[in-house]
C-alpha positions as MATLAB code, in Angstrom:
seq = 'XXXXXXXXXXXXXXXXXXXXXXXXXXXXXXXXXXXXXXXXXXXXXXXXXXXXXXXXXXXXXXXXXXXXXXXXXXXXXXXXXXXXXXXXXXXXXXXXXXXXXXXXXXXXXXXXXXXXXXXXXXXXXXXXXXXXXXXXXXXXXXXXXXXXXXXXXXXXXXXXXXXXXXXXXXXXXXXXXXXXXXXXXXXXXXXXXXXXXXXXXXXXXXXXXXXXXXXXXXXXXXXXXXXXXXXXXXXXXXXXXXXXXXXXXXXXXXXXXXXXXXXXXXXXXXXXXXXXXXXXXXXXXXXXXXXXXXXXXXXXXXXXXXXXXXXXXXXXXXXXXXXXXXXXXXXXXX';
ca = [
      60.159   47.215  -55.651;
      62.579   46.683  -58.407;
      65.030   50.010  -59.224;
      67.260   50.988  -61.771;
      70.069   52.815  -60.844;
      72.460   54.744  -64.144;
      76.011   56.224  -62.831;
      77.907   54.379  -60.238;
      80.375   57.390  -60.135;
      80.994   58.732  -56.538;
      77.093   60.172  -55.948;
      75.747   57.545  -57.701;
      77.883   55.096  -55.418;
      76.499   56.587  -52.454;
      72.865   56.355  -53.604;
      73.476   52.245  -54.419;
      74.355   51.823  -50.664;
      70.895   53.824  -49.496;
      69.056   52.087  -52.341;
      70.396   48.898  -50.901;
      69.791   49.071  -47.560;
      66.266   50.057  -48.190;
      63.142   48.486  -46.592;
      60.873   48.701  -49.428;
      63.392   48.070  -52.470;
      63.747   44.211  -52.907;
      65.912   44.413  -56.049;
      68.503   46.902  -57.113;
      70.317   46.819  -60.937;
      72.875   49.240  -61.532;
      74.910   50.459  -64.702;
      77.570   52.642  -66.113;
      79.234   53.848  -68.983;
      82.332   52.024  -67.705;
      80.882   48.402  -66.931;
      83.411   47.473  -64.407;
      83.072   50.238  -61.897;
      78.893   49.091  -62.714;
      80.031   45.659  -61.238;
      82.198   46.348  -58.790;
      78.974   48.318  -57.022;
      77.023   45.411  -57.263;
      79.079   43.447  -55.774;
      79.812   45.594  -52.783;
      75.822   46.619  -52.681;
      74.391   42.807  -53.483;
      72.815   44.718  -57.012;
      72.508   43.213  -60.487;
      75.120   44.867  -62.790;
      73.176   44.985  -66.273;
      75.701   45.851  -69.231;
      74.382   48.976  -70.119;
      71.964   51.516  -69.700;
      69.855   50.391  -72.444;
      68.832   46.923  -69.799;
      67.408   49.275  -67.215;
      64.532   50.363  -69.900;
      64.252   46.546  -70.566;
      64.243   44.412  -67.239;
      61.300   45.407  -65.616;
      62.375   47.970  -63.197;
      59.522   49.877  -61.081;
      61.913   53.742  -61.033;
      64.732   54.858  -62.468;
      67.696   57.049  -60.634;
      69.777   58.869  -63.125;
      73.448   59.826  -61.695;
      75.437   59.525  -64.852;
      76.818   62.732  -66.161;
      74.890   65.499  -66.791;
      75.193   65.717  -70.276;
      73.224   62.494  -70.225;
      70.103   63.532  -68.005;
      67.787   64.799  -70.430;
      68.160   61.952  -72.800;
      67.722   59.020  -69.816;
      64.715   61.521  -68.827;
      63.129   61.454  -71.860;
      63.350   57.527  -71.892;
      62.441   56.709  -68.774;
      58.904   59.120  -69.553;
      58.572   57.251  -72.458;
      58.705   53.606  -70.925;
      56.755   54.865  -68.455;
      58.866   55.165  -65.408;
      59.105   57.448  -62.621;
      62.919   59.180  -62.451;
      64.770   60.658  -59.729;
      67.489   62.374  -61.096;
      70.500   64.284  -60.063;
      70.394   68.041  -61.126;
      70.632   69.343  -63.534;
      68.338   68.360  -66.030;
      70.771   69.502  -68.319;
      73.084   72.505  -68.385;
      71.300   74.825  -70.798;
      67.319   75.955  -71.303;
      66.356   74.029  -74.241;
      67.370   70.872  -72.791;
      65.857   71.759  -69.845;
      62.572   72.293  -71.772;
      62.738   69.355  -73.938;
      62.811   66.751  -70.974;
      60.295   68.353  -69.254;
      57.831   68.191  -72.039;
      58.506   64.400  -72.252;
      58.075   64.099  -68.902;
      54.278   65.840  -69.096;
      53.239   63.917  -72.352;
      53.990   60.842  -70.702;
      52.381   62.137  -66.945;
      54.893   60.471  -65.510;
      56.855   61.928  -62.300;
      60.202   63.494  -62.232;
      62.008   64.425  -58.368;
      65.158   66.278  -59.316;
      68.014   66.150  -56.390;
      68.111   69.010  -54.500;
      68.984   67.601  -51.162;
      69.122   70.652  -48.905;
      65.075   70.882  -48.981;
      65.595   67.363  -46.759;
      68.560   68.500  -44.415;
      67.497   69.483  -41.147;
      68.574   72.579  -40.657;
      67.139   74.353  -43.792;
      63.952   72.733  -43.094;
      63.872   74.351  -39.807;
      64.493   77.689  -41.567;
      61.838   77.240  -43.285;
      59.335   76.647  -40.778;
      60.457   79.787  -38.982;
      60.198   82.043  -41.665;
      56.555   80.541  -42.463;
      55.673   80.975  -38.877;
      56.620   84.197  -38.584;
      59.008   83.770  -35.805;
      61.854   86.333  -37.603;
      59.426   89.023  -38.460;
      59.538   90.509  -41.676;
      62.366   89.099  -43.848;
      64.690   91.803  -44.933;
      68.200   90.094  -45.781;
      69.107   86.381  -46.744;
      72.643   85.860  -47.150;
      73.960   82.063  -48.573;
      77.060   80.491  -49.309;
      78.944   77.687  -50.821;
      82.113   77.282  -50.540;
      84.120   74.181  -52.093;
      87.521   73.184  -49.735;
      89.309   72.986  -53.861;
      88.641   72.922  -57.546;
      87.241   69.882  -59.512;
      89.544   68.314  -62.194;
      89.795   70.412  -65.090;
      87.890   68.531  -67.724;
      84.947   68.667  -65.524;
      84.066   72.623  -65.945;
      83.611   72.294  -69.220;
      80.995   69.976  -68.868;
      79.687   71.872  -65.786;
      77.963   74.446  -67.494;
      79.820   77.001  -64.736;
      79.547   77.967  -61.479;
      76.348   79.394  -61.382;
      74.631   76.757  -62.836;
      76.589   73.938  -61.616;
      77.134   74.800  -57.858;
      75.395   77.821  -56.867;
      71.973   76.688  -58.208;
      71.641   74.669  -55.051;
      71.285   78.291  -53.153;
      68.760   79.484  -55.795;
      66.266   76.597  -55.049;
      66.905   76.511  -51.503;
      66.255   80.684  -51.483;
      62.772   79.824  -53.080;
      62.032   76.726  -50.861;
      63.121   78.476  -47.237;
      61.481   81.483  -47.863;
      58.414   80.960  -50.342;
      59.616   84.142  -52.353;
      60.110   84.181  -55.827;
      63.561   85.959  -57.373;
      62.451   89.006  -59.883;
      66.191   90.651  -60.470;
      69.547   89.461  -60.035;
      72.599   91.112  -60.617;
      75.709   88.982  -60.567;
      79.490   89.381  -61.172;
      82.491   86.429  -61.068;
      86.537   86.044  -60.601;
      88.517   84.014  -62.678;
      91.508   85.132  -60.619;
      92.437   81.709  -59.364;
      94.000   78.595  -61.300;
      94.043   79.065  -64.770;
      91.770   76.160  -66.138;
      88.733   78.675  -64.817;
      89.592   81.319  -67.342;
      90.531   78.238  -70.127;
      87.080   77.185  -69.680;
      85.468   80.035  -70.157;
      84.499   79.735  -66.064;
      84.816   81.716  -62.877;
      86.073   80.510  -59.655;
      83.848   82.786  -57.346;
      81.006   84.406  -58.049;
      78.647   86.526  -55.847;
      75.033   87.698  -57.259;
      72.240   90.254  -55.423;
      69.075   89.124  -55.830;
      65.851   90.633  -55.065;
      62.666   88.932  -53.946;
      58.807   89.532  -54.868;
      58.399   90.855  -51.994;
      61.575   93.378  -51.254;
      63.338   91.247  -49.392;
      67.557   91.252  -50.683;
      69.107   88.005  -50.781;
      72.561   87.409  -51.429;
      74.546   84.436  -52.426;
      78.207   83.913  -52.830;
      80.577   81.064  -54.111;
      83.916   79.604  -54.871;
      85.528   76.477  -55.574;
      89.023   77.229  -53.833;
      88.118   77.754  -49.903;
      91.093   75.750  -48.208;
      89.785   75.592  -44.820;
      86.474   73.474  -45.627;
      83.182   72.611  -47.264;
      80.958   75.855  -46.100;
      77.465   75.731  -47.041;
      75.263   78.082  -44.780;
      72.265   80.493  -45.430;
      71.800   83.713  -42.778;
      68.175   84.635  -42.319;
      67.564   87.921  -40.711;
      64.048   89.442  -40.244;
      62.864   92.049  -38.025;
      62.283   90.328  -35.048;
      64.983   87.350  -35.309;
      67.955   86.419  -36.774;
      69.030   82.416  -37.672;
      72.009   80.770  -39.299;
      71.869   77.429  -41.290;
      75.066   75.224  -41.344;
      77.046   76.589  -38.250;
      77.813   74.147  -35.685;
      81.727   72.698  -34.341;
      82.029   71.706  -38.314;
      81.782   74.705  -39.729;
      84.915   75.869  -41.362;
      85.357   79.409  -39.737;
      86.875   80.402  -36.572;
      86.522   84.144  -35.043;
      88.913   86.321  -34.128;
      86.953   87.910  -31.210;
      88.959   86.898  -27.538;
      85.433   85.173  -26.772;
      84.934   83.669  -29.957;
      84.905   79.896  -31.315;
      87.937   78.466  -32.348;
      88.651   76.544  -35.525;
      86.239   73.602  -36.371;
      88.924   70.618  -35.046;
      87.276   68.121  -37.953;
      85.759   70.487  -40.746;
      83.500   69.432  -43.266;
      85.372   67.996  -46.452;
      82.840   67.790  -49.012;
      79.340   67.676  -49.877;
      78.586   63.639  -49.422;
      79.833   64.235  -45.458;
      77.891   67.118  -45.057;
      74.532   66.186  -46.592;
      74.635   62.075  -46.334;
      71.041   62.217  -43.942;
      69.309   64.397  -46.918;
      70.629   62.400  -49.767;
      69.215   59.589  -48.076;
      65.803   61.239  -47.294;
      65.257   62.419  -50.526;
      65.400   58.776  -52.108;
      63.247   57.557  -49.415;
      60.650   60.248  -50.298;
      61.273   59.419  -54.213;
      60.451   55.723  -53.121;
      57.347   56.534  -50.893;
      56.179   58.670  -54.275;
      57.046   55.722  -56.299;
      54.602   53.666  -54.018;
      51.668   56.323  -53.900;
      52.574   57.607  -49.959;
      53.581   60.715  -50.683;
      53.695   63.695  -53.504;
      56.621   64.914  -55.369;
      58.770   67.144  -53.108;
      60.903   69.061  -55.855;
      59.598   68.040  -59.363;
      61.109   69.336  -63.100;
      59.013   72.730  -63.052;
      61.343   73.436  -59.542;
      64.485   72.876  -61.448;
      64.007   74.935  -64.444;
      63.081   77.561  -62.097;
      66.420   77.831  -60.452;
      68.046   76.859  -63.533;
      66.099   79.887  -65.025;
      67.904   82.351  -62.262;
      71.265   80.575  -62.410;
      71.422   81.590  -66.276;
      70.071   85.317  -65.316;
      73.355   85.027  -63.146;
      75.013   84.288  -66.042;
      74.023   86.856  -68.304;
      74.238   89.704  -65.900;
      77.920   88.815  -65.239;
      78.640   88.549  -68.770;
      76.621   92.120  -70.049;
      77.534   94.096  -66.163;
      73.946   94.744  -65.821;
      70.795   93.744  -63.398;
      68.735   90.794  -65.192;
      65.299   90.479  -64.495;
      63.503   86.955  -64.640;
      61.130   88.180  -66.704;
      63.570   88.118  -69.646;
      64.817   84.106  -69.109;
      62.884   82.103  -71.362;
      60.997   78.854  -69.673;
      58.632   80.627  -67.471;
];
């Protein structure tokens, strides 16, 4: 199998060295918008560095994986449907609702598949979650609490570009919500700070954020984040039901420490950042997009998935902005 790889920033990096190193994918040809840092991937990776984006549409590739930046996703969507490809690409599909729409529809006039990169449905813990809830083993699900916390801010040009917190960072909790529990969110009500460094409040951004949101069926989730938590990378979900309680994310890495005489102390080599913490599910997730690719196995978080959580990440927005519950119902895309 022959695969086109677009963005060879740091994700995109990381997803050349699984690509690689797999089994079933004999050729690899990467590009970038900056050619050299495109070459100096192949070269570490033993890819083909084509010139542009433009070759990966034209030298016979099998799949495409899309880690440019985002404002580029729906566009390299909409051409790989069109030539025919499959795409993996990094979320989001693009940072508003129209976009979002747009690629999509290419995407089902062509009937060609689309995995979008959630990784967390692939890291082990959540997937346990999962299976608990569905069992039944907690009971009746009454509270789900998530967070994601960033150890410090991205460089200030990025937010911008990010299309804010919500929709940038905490949309990973919003998919996972729906995937561990099997729920759907119906009402959200959300509020933000912009209380830290000042290129949040130039760009129109927060730097934590916290929303309530409540499920189809009663249960209250909430889900909190921030870019500026010094001690760590903290990504965990609580699940609490009437029979059992569970936590994803906390083992010796996790960037807490109690103050109880009996508790745990600090984590002596906390997680840094997201690549550390999630490298196994990045790398399952391509080898699932490659076993779809080859007919063994379905599409494990298609297009329809992301606008979905994109959908609740801009209720988020517009209940933070008006003060007010938002339910789904009034998000366009359903």
């Amino acid at each position: 199998m022959r695969i086109g790889l677009i963005g060879t920033g740091r994700i995109g990096t990381f997803h050349a060295g699984v690509l690689a190193r797999h089994r079933e994918v004999g050729s690899l040809v990467v590009a970038d918008a900056d050619p050299a840092r495109a070459a100096a991937v192949a070269e570490r990776t033993g890819a083909t560095a084509a010139p542009s984006a433009h070759e990966i549409f034209t030298w016979g590739v099998d799949a495409v994986v899309i880690a440019s930046a985002t404002a580029s996703h729906a566009e390299l969507i909409g051409r790989a449907a069109r030539a025919g490809l499959p795409a993996f690409c990094e979320k989001p599909i693009a940072v508003d609702l129209p976009g979002t729409l747009g690629a999509l529809r290419e995407v089902e006039t062509a009937g060609t598949e689309l995995q979008l990169g959630f990784m967390r449905r692939f890291d082990a813990g959540y997937t346990v979650a999962r299976d608990l809830v569905r069992s039944g083993a907690l009971g009746r699900l009454h509270t789900v609490r998530a967070i994601t916390s960033d150890p410090a801010p991205p460089p200030a040009d990025y937010l911008p570009l990010s299309g804010g917190l919500y929709r940038d960072c905490l949309v990973h909790d919003f998919d996972i919500l729906r995937w561990v529990t099997g729920r759907e969110v119906v009402e959200v009500y959300a509020t933000g700070s912009d209380a830290g460094p000042p290129m949040f409040r130039e760009a129109g951004d927060v730097d934590t954020a916290a929303a309530v949101l409540t499920l189809d069926d009663g249960t209250l989730a909430t889900a909190t984040a921030t870019r500026c938590n010094g001690a760590g990378y903290d990504v965990r979900m609580e699940l609490a039901g009437e029979l059992d309680q569970v936590a994803v994310g906390l083992d010796d890495r996790t960037p807490i420490s109690s103050t109880e005489p009996q508790g745990a102390p600090a984590a002596d080599k906390p997680w840094p950042g997201f690549l550390e913490r999630f490298a196994p599910a990045y790398e399952a997730e391509l080898d699932a997009f490659v076993r779809m690719v080859q007919g063994e196995g379905t599409n494990p978080c298609d297009g329809r998935e992301a606008l979905t959580a994109l959908r609740i990440a801009e209720a988020c927005e517009r209940s933070r902005r008006e003060h007010r519950p938002v339910r789904l119902e009034e998000i366009a895309g359903a």
